[in-house]
mmCIF file of C-alpha atoms and ligand atoms in Angstrom:
data_model
loop_
_atom_site.group_PDB
_atom_site.id
_atom_site.type_symbol
_atom_site.label_atom_id
_atom_site.label_comp_id
_atom_site.label_asym_id
_atom_site.label_seq_id
_atom_site.Cartn_x
_atom_site.Cartn_y
_atom_site.Cartn_z
ATOM 1 C CA UNK A 1 -0.565 33.532 -44.525
ATOM 2 C CA UNK A 2 -0.993 35.862 -41.624
ATOM 3 C CA UNK A 3 -1.573 34.023 -38.170
ATOM 4 C CA UNK A 4 -5.154 35.192 -38.069
ATOM 5 C CA UNK A 5 -6.006 34.459 -41.181
ATOM 6 C CA UNK A 6 -4.384 30.719 -40.945
ATOM 7 C CA UNK A 7 -6.574 30.488 -37.670
ATOM 8 C CA UNK A 8 -9.607 31.546 -39.741
ATOM 9 C CA UNK A 9 -8.697 29.175 -42.501
ATOM 10 C CA UNK A 10 -8.520 26.114 -39.875
ATOM 11 C CA UNK A 11 -12.000 27.023 -38.317
ATOM 12 C CA UNK A 12 -13.554 27.301 -41.768
ATOM 13 C CA UNK A 13 -11.946 23.470 -42.356
ATOM 14 C CA UNK A 14 -13.125 22.238 -38.905
ATOM 15 C CA UNK A 15 -16.610 23.667 -39.215
ATOM 16 C CA UNK A 16 -17.336 23.382 -43.037
ATOM 17 C CA UNK A 17 -18.414 26.961 -43.820
ATOM 18 C CA UNK A 18 -15.723 28.332 -46.038
ATOM 19 C CA UNK A 19 -16.968 26.888 -48.810
ATOM 20 C CA UNK A 20 -20.538 27.533 -48.256
ATOM 21 C CA UNK A 21 -20.466 31.341 -47.644
ATOM 22 C CA UNK A 22 -18.351 32.314 -50.646
ATOM 23 C CA UNK A 23 -20.631 30.232 -52.788
ATOM 24 C CA UNK A 24 -22.710 32.823 -54.703
ATOM 25 C CA UNK A 25 -26.540 32.998 -54.012
ATOM 26 C CA UNK A 26 -28.360 29.936 -55.636
ATOM 27 C CA UNK A 27 -30.868 31.491 -57.953
ATOM 28 C CA UNK A 28 -34.646 29.955 -57.276
ATOM 29 C CA UNK A 29 -38.327 29.845 -58.275
ATOM 30 C CA UNK A 30 -40.869 28.893 -56.184
ATOM 31 C CA UNK A 31 -44.113 27.262 -57.467
ATOM 32 C CA UNK A 32 -46.744 26.629 -54.986
ATOM 33 C CA UNK A 33 -50.447 25.994 -54.267
ATOM 34 C CA UNK A 34 -49.916 28.396 -51.362
ATOM 35 C CA UNK A 35 -53.240 27.718 -49.139
ATOM 36 C CA UNK A 36 -54.125 24.273 -49.506
ATOM 37 C CA UNK A 37 -51.757 23.149 -46.975
ATOM 38 C CA UNK A 38 -49.920 24.309 -44.427
ATOM 39 C CA UNK A 39 -46.150 23.044 -45.615
ATOM 40 C CA UNK A 40 -46.348 25.673 -48.632
ATOM 41 C CA UNK A 41 -46.057 28.372 -46.078
ATOM 42 C CA UNK A 42 -43.130 26.541 -44.165
ATOM 43 C CA UNK A 43 -41.489 25.845 -47.139
ATOM 44 C CA UNK A 44 -41.832 29.551 -47.910
ATOM 45 C CA UNK A 45 -40.546 30.536 -44.314
ATOM 46 C CA UNK A 46 -37.731 28.379 -45.067
ATOM 47 C CA UNK A 47 -36.746 30.331 -48.558
ATOM 48 C CA UNK A 48 -37.057 33.662 -46.397
ATOM 49 C CA UNK A 49 -34.225 32.282 -44.350
ATOM 50 C CA UNK A 50 -32.322 31.203 -47.183
ATOM 51 C CA UNK A 51 -32.333 34.854 -48.220
ATOM 52 C CA UNK A 52 -31.636 36.095 -44.972
ATOM 53 C CA UNK A 53 -28.254 33.771 -45.172
ATOM 54 C CA UNK A 54 -27.422 34.879 -48.819
ATOM 55 C CA UNK A 55 -27.626 31.362 -49.846
ATOM 56 C CA UNK A 56 -30.083 31.928 -52.476
ATOM 57 C CA UNK A 57 -31.961 34.583 -54.594
ATOM 58 C CA UNK A 58 -35.269 34.086 -54.878
ATOM 59 C CA UNK A 59 -36.141 35.316 -58.587
ATOM 60 C CA UNK A 60 -39.834 34.636 -58.594
ATOM 61 C CA UNK A 61 -43.058 33.160 -56.691
ATOM 62 C CA UNK A 62 -45.624 31.393 -58.966
ATOM 63 C CA UNK A 63 -49.049 30.627 -57.637
ATOM 64 C CA UNK A 64 -50.855 27.552 -59.191
ATOM 65 C CA UNK A 65 -53.992 27.777 -56.948
ATOM 66 C CA UNK A 66 -56.731 29.703 -58.234
ATOM 67 C CA UNK A 67 -57.388 32.141 -55.461
ATOM 68 C CA UNK A 68 -56.283 35.701 -55.080
ATOM 69 C CA UNK A 69 -55.952 35.219 -51.517
ATOM 70 C CA UNK A 70 -52.910 32.857 -52.429
ATOM 71 C CA UNK A 71 -51.170 35.554 -54.135
ATOM 72 C CA UNK A 72 -51.936 37.869 -51.484
ATOM 73 C CA UNK A 73 -51.048 35.747 -48.796
ATOM 74 C CA UNK A 74 -47.602 36.031 -50.537
ATOM 75 C CA UNK A 75 -47.529 39.496 -50.935
ATOM 76 C CA UNK A 76 -48.247 39.955 -47.296
ATOM 77 C CA UNK A 77 -45.220 37.461 -46.327
ATOM 78 C CA UNK A 78 -42.919 39.238 -48.928
ATOM 79 C CA UNK A 79 -43.394 42.620 -46.941
ATOM 80 C CA UNK A 80 -43.396 41.321 -43.426
ATOM 81 C CA UNK A 81 -40.365 39.252 -44.114
ATOM 82 C CA UNK A 82 -38.675 42.405 -45.969
ATOM 83 C CA UNK A 83 -38.404 41.127 -49.375
ATOM 84 C CA UNK A 84 -40.944 43.301 -50.944
ATOM 85 C CA UNK A 85 -39.719 43.437 -54.386
ATOM 86 C CA UNK A 86 -39.972 39.653 -55.209
ATOM 87 C CA UNK A 87 -42.423 39.206 -58.120
ATOM 88 C CA UNK A 88 -45.254 37.129 -57.848
ATOM 89 C CA UNK A 89 -47.168 35.111 -60.806
ATOM 90 C CA UNK A 90 -50.606 34.351 -61.019
ATOM 91 C CA UNK A 91 -52.165 31.098 -62.725
ATOM 92 C CA UNK A 92 -55.033 32.038 -65.512
ATOM 93 C CA UNK A 93 -57.675 29.269 -65.704
ATOM 94 C CA UNK A 94 -56.164 27.276 -63.099
ATOM 95 C CA UNK A 95 -58.122 23.969 -61.857
ATOM 96 C CA UNK A 96 -59.991 24.386 -58.947
ATOM 97 C CA UNK A 97 -58.897 23.406 -55.369
ATOM 98 C CA UNK A 98 -60.944 25.903 -53.721
ATOM 99 C CA UNK A 99 -62.811 23.820 -51.469
ATOM 100 C CA UNK A 100 -60.255 21.028 -50.715
ATOM 101 C CA UNK A 101 -59.485 22.762 -47.376
ATOM 102 C CA UNK A 102 -59.483 25.188 -45.298
ATOM 103 C CA UNK A 103 -57.858 28.281 -46.912
ATOM 104 C CA UNK A 104 -55.462 29.589 -44.172
ATOM 105 C CA UNK A 105 -53.850 32.338 -46.710
ATOM 106 C CA UNK A 106 -57.407 33.818 -47.059
ATOM 107 C CA UNK A 107 -57.986 34.001 -43.226
ATOM 108 C CA UNK A 108 -54.488 35.550 -42.399
ATOM 109 C CA UNK A 109 -54.735 37.914 -45.241
ATOM 110 C CA UNK A 110 -58.167 39.274 -43.643
ATOM 111 C CA UNK A 111 -56.999 38.528 -40.103
ATOM 112 C CA UNK A 112 -57.721 42.031 -38.035
ATOM 113 C CA UNK A 113 -56.711 43.399 -34.668
ATOM 114 C CA UNK A 114 -59.306 44.698 -31.958
ATOM 115 C CA UNK A 115 -59.474 48.441 -33.793
ATOM 116 C CA UNK A 116 -60.380 46.404 -36.921
ATOM 117 C CA UNK A 117 -56.729 47.398 -38.247
ATOM 118 C CA UNK A 118 -55.436 44.512 -40.785
ATOM 119 C CA UNK A 119 -52.699 42.360 -38.586
ATOM 120 C CA UNK A 120 -49.964 41.868 -41.439
ATOM 121 C CA UNK A 121 -50.159 45.719 -42.892
ATOM 122 C CA UNK A 122 -48.948 45.837 -46.643
ATOM 123 C CA UNK A 123 -49.511 47.955 -49.827
ATOM 124 C CA UNK A 124 -52.685 47.768 -51.602
ATOM 125 C CA UNK A 125 -52.732 44.558 -54.074
ATOM 126 C CA UNK A 126 -54.542 43.262 -56.820
ATOM 127 C CA UNK A 127 -54.383 39.582 -57.962
ATOM 128 C CA UNK A 128 -55.420 40.678 -61.187
ATOM 129 C CA UNK A 129 -52.879 43.177 -61.786
ATOM 130 C CA UNK A 130 -49.995 40.207 -61.567
ATOM 131 C CA UNK A 131 -48.335 38.869 -64.865
ATOM 132 C CA UNK A 132 -49.658 35.247 -65.641
ATOM 133 C CA UNK A 133 -46.882 32.858 -64.102
ATOM 134 C CA UNK A 134 -45.706 31.776 -67.838
ATOM 135 C CA UNK A 135 -44.746 35.352 -68.457
ATOM 136 C CA UNK A 136 -43.334 35.755 -65.262
ATOM 137 C CA UNK A 137 -41.129 32.663 -66.058
ATOM 138 C CA UNK A 138 -40.063 33.708 -69.691
ATOM 139 C CA UNK A 139 -38.958 36.755 -68.136
ATOM 140 C CA UNK A 140 -36.768 36.172 -65.402
ATOM 141 C CA UNK A 141 -35.606 32.967 -66.750
ATOM 142 C CA UNK A 142 -34.598 34.476 -70.116
ATOM 143 C CA UNK A 143 -32.727 37.125 -67.749
ATOM 144 C CA UNK A 144 -30.174 34.452 -65.841
ATOM 145 C CA UNK A 145 -26.984 32.783 -66.739
ATOM 146 C CA UNK A 146 -27.715 29.215 -68.399
ATOM 147 C CA UNK A 147 -28.079 26.188 -66.290
ATOM 148 C CA UNK A 148 -28.497 28.370 -63.202
ATOM 149 C CA UNK A 149 -31.890 28.659 -61.859
ATOM 150 C CA UNK A 150 -33.362 25.899 -59.602
ATOM 151 C CA UNK A 151 -37.109 25.408 -59.509
ATOM 152 C CA UNK A 152 -38.823 24.369 -56.596
ATOM 153 C CA UNK A 153 -42.372 23.134 -57.335
ATOM 154 C CA UNK A 154 -44.924 22.333 -54.434
ATOM 155 C CA UNK A 155 -48.342 22.231 -56.064
ATOM 156 C CA UNK A 156 -50.180 21.305 -59.119
ATOM 157 C CA UNK A 157 -47.929 21.495 -62.738
ATOM 158 C CA UNK A 158 -50.443 23.890 -64.220
ATOM 159 C CA UNK A 159 -48.033 26.558 -64.534
ATOM 160 C CA UNK A 160 -44.935 24.396 -65.340
ATOM 161 C CA UNK A 161 -46.814 22.990 -68.314
ATOM 162 C CA UNK A 162 -47.836 26.078 -69.871
ATOM 163 C CA UNK A 163 -44.489 27.359 -69.415
ATOM 164 C CA UNK A 164 -43.022 24.174 -71.362
ATOM 165 C CA UNK A 165 -45.437 24.679 -74.282
ATOM 166 C CA UNK A 166 -44.937 28.306 -74.508
ATOM 167 C CA UNK A 167 -43.685 29.885 -78.233
ATOM 168 C CA UNK A 168 -41.334 32.669 -78.008
ATOM 169 C CA UNK A 169 -42.287 36.096 -77.390
ATOM 170 C CA UNK A 170 -41.073 39.483 -76.293
ATOM 171 C CA UNK A 171 -38.488 37.732 -73.791
ATOM 172 C CA UNK A 172 -37.010 35.219 -75.717
ATOM 173 C CA UNK A 173 -36.726 33.547 -79.256
ATOM 174 C CA UNK A 174 -36.627 30.202 -77.577
ATOM 175 C CA UNK A 175 -39.688 28.149 -76.890
ATOM 176 C CA UNK A 176 -40.635 26.869 -73.257
ATOM 177 C CA UNK A 177 -38.924 23.982 -73.821
ATOM 178 C CA UNK A 178 -35.609 25.206 -75.262
ATOM 179 C CA UNK A 179 -35.698 28.127 -72.725
ATOM 180 C CA UNK A 180 -36.294 25.762 -69.886
ATOM 181 C CA UNK A 181 -33.336 23.323 -71.204
ATOM 182 C CA UNK A 182 -30.999 26.526 -71.298
ATOM 183 C CA UNK A 183 -31.448 28.348 -68.276
ATOM 184 C CA UNK A 184 -32.833 25.318 -65.587
ATOM 185 C CA UNK A 185 -30.498 23.146 -63.704
ATOM 186 C CA UNK A 186 -33.025 21.233 -61.347
ATOM 187 C CA UNK A 187 -36.406 20.975 -60.856
ATOM 188 C CA UNK A 188 -37.361 19.815 -57.177
ATOM 189 C CA UNK A 189 -40.634 18.583 -56.905
ATOM 190 C CA UNK A 190 -42.914 17.690 -54.342
ATOM 191 C CA UNK A 191 -45.241 14.944 -56.449
ATOM 192 C CA UNK A 192 -45.925 11.303 -56.623
ATOM 193 C CA UNK A 193 -45.758 8.334 -54.651
ATOM 194 C CA UNK A 194 -43.265 5.590 -55.215
ATOM 195 C CA UNK A 195 -43.869 3.392 -52.312
ATOM 196 C CA UNK A 196 -44.894 -0.285 -52.101
ATOM 197 C CA UNK A 197 -48.529 0.278 -52.825
ATOM 198 C CA UNK A 198 -49.977 2.660 -55.923
ATOM 199 C CA UNK A 199 -51.406 6.014 -54.661
ATOM 200 C CA UNK A 200 -52.711 8.760 -56.461
ATOM 201 C CA UNK A 201 -50.885 11.878 -55.063
ATOM 202 C CA UNK A 202 -52.708 15.333 -54.655
ATOM 203 C CA UNK A 203 -50.516 17.439 -56.619
ATOM 204 C CA UNK A 204 -50.698 14.821 -59.247
ATOM 205 C CA UNK A 205 -54.038 13.861 -59.569
ATOM 206 C CA UNK A 206 -55.356 17.650 -59.239
ATOM 207 C CA UNK A 207 -53.547 17.686 -62.927
ATOM 208 C CA UNK A 208 -52.906 14.717 -64.278
ATOM 209 C CA UNK A 209 -52.284 15.863 -68.064
ATOM 210 C CA UNK A 210 -50.272 18.182 -66.675
ATOM 211 C CA UNK A 211 -48.050 15.738 -64.239
ATOM 212 C CA UNK A 212 -47.920 13.700 -67.373
ATOM 213 C CA UNK A 213 -46.329 16.243 -69.690
ATOM 214 C CA UNK A 214 -43.911 17.501 -67.061
ATOM 215 C CA UNK A 215 -42.747 13.610 -66.373
ATOM 216 C CA UNK A 216 -42.613 13.090 -70.056
ATOM 217 C CA UNK A 217 -41.016 16.143 -71.720
ATOM 218 C CA UNK A 218 -39.410 18.248 -69.020
ATOM 219 C CA UNK A 219 -35.709 19.038 -70.575
ATOM 220 C CA UNK A 220 -33.647 18.991 -67.854
ATOM 221 C CA UNK A 221 -33.755 16.584 -64.104
ATOM 222 C CA UNK A 222 -36.548 16.113 -61.958
ATOM 223 C CA UNK A 223 -36.018 14.931 -58.257
ATOM 224 C CA UNK A 224 -39.447 14.270 -56.980
ATOM 225 C CA UNK A 225 -39.937 14.447 -53.365
ATOM 226 C CA UNK A 226 -42.718 11.640 -52.894
ATOM 227 C CA UNK A 227 -45.934 11.141 -50.679
ATOM 228 C CA UNK A 228 -44.039 8.845 -48.463
ATOM 229 C CA UNK A 229 -41.403 11.466 -47.006
ATOM 230 C CA UNK A 230 -44.566 13.324 -45.341
ATOM 231 C CA UNK A 231 -44.835 10.730 -42.564
ATOM 232 C CA UNK A 232 -40.967 10.955 -41.868
ATOM 233 C CA UNK A 233 -40.719 14.593 -41.246
ATOM 234 C CA UNK A 234 -43.441 16.304 -39.256
ATOM 235 C CA UNK A 235 -43.837 19.845 -38.000
ATOM 236 C CA UNK A 236 -44.708 20.193 -34.635
ATOM 237 C CA UNK A 237 -47.656 21.650 -32.999
ATOM 238 C CA UNK A 238 -45.358 22.295 -30.043
ATOM 239 C CA UNK A 239 -43.105 24.138 -32.180
ATOM 240 C CA UNK A 240 -45.664 26.666 -32.879
ATOM 241 C CA UNK A 241 -46.943 27.236 -29.737
ATOM 242 C CA UNK A 242 -43.451 27.680 -27.997
ATOM 243 C CA UNK A 243 -40.463 28.319 -30.263
ATOM 244 C CA UNK A 244 -41.850 31.207 -32.436
ATOM 245 C CA UNK A 245 -42.138 33.606 -29.803
ATOM 246 C CA UNK A 246 -39.713 36.082 -30.872
ATOM 247 C CA UNK A 247 -42.572 38.242 -32.346
ATOM 248 C CA UNK A 248 -46.113 38.872 -31.140
ATOM 249 C CA UNK A 249 -47.730 38.386 -34.828
ATOM 250 C CA UNK A 250 -45.855 35.980 -37.236
ATOM 251 C CA UNK A 251 -47.869 34.929 -40.324
ATOM 252 C CA UNK A 252 -46.602 31.356 -40.141
ATOM 253 C CA UNK A 253 -47.929 31.025 -36.557
ATOM 254 C CA UNK A 254 -51.358 32.274 -37.706
ATOM 255 C CA UNK A 255 -51.262 30.457 -40.746
ATOM 256 C CA UNK A 256 -50.952 27.094 -38.983
ATOM 257 C CA UNK A 257 -53.436 27.733 -36.184
ATOM 258 C CA UNK A 258 -55.829 28.609 -39.014
ATOM 259 C CA UNK A 259 -55.060 25.534 -41.005
ATOM 260 C CA UNK A 260 -56.474 22.831 -39.026
ATOM 261 C CA UNK A 261 -57.647 22.811 -34.977
ATOM 262 C CA UNK A 262 -54.569 22.692 -32.948
ATOM 263 C CA UNK A 263 -52.476 20.999 -31.664
ATOM 264 C CA UNK A 264 -51.606 18.530 -34.624
ATOM 265 C CA UNK A 265 -48.507 17.727 -36.340
ATOM 266 C CA UNK A 266 -48.553 18.050 -39.842
ATOM 267 C CA UNK A 267 -46.261 16.561 -42.838
ATOM 268 C CA UNK A 268 -43.642 18.674 -44.393
ATOM 269 C CA UNK A 269 -43.424 17.535 -47.888
ATOM 270 C CA UNK A 270 -43.121 20.768 -49.601
ATOM 271 C CA UNK A 271 -40.413 21.899 -46.614
ATOM 272 C CA UNK A 272 -38.480 18.768 -47.665
ATOM 273 C CA UNK A 273 -38.722 19.467 -51.492
ATOM 274 C CA UNK A 274 -37.488 22.848 -50.837
ATOM 275 C CA UNK A 275 -34.331 22.050 -48.453
ATOM 276 C CA UNK A 276 -33.284 19.155 -51.297
ATOM 277 C CA UNK A 277 -33.161 21.914 -53.984
ATOM 278 C CA UNK A 278 -30.959 24.317 -51.502
ATOM 279 C CA UNK A 279 -29.407 21.732 -49.624
ATOM 280 C CA UNK A 280 -29.378 18.527 -51.332
ATOM 281 C CA UNK A 281 -26.605 16.707 -48.796
ATOM 282 C CA UNK A 282 -26.811 13.054 -47.797
ATOM 283 C CA UNK A 283 -26.739 14.171 -44.394
ATOM 284 C CA UNK A 284 -30.558 14.452 -45.049
ATOM 285 C CA UNK A 285 -31.275 12.667 -48.604
ATOM 286 C CA UNK A 286 -30.916 9.416 -50.265
ATOM 287 C CA UNK A 287 -31.179 9.862 -54.282
ATOM 288 C CA UNK A 288 -32.669 7.091 -55.924
ATOM 289 C CA UNK A 289 -30.823 5.868 -59.323
ATOM 290 C CA UNK A 290 -31.426 8.161 -62.278
ATOM 291 C CA UNK A 291 -34.597 6.986 -64.496
ATOM 292 C CA UNK A 292 -37.873 7.490 -66.203
ATOM 293 C CA UNK A 293 -41.197 8.268 -64.072
ATOM 294 C CA UNK A 294 -44.565 7.267 -65.883
ATOM 295 C CA UNK A 295 -48.026 9.157 -64.585
ATOM 296 C CA UNK A 296 -50.797 6.834 -65.554
ATOM 297 C CA UNK A 297 -54.520 8.221 -66.356
ATOM 298 C CA UNK A 298 -55.426 7.699 -62.728
ATOM 299 C CA UNK A 299 -52.231 9.862 -61.422
ATOM 300 C CA UNK A 300 -50.395 6.877 -60.381
ATOM 301 C CA UNK A 301 -46.662 7.275 -60.492
ATOM 302 C CA UNK A 302 -43.946 4.767 -61.131
ATOM 303 C CA UNK A 303 -40.301 5.004 -61.462
ATOM 304 C CA UNK A 304 -38.151 2.626 -63.589
ATOM 305 C CA UNK A 305 -34.369 3.176 -63.599
ATOM 306 C CA UNK A 306 -32.460 3.725 -66.516
ATOM 307 C CA UNK A 307 -28.884 4.563 -67.167
ATOM 308 C CA UNK A 308 -28.908 8.524 -68.680
ATOM 309 C CA UNK A 309 -32.334 8.813 -67.233
ATOM 310 C CA UNK A 310 -32.981 12.758 -65.518
ATOM 311 C CA UNK A 311 -35.803 11.657 -63.254
ATOM 312 C CA UNK A 312 -35.013 10.379 -59.604
ATOM 313 C CA UNK A 313 -36.750 10.606 -56.003
ATOM 314 C CA UNK A 314 -35.591 11.182 -52.733
ATOM 315 C CA UNK A 315 -35.878 8.625 -49.716
ATOM 316 C CA UNK A 316 -34.764 9.271 -46.102
ATOM 317 C CA UNK A 317 -33.435 6.922 -43.511
ATOM 318 C CA UNK A 318 -34.680 7.693 -40.100
ATOM 319 C CA UNK A 319 -31.089 9.276 -39.176
ATOM 320 C CA UNK A 320 -31.673 11.399 -42.132
ATOM 321 C CA UNK A 321 -35.390 12.171 -41.518
ATOM 322 C CA UNK A 322 -34.727 13.305 -38.025
ATOM 323 C CA UNK A 323 -31.746 15.788 -39.129
ATOM 324 C CA UNK A 324 -34.001 17.407 -41.878
ATOM 325 C CA UNK A 325 -36.632 17.819 -39.352
ATOM 326 C CA UNK A 326 -34.017 19.490 -37.356
ATOM 327 C CA UNK A 327 -32.875 21.592 -40.184
ATOM 328 C CA UNK A 328 -36.439 22.727 -40.714
ATOM 329 C CA UNK A 329 -36.898 23.494 -37.123
ATOM 330 C CA UNK A 330 -33.631 25.382 -36.900
ATOM 331 C CA UNK A 331 -34.571 27.780 -40.061
ATOM 332 C CA UNK A 332 -38.159 28.317 -39.198
ATOM 333 C CA UNK A 333 -37.477 29.015 -35.613
ATOM 334 C CA UNK A 334 -34.757 31.787 -36.444
ATOM 335 C CA UNK A 335 -36.258 35.292 -36.280
ATOM 336 C CA UNK A 336 -36.560 36.822 -39.528
ATOM 337 C CA UNK A 337 -33.758 39.490 -40.428
ATOM 338 C CA UNK A 338 -36.468 41.931 -41.712
HETATM 339 CA CA1 CA B 1 -48.243 22.622 -51.781
#
């Protein structure tokens, strides 16, 4: 080995970067209720940054919030971050969440400057012309190598259960369950609560039949990021106000400021589920034993350990939560490559 290469090899060993950069990009699909809470927008920013780093290939973005502005916001950010070709899927007959919160996706999509021009320019857009998510899932999954795709679900399970129960079609002779079993290696899901007190978590309670079906029937591993995690990892108002000034108009900044009156710190449930999907390091996470998850009629989730089980959930020590919080800050404050 030549001296230069040897020194480089040693540096790689010391900083631990060699094996990471040599890994092929992880194939990821993002499933979101974009617009209901600001952590979806933070999670998506993180995914773009992982793409900037060559760590992932974002195959598709599917929306389970029944609003044309949820898909339009993602269309907008795809252009702004420099990834205009990522396909977007829409939900059909999704459950209603349009009055659950201030829809920052709508506010940012319509935001104009003093000359009445859209601040975030993008090609014209029609939600109705998008493929339904289940169709997009089947098209994308069927084209991927076996056991290669990681799904990040940070909203309701409406689209996922439609995929699970889908029939063979033009893209695959497999039914949904068979297709998932063949292609998906992990579902990282923000849902549920496994703390000391029963709690109906939002993503579950909005579509309980779907959450039940996923817990009972999903044929590959699921790792839940539960409600309790949010309290440990909060995004800070000061980051929005001070650390994202590299550009005059940033969709994440505008979305954050539109969601709730500033200043506020917000729980980062969805960003944590995304971090787990891409970097499931014990620097950030403690994984429960594997077992089963049960969802009752009120949307309360319970976990039972079982040898051979395929469900688990994450917890964090204070040190792990601090490390995850720093990692999320590091990714989101970094300028996008665009
Ligand atoms: Ca969400």
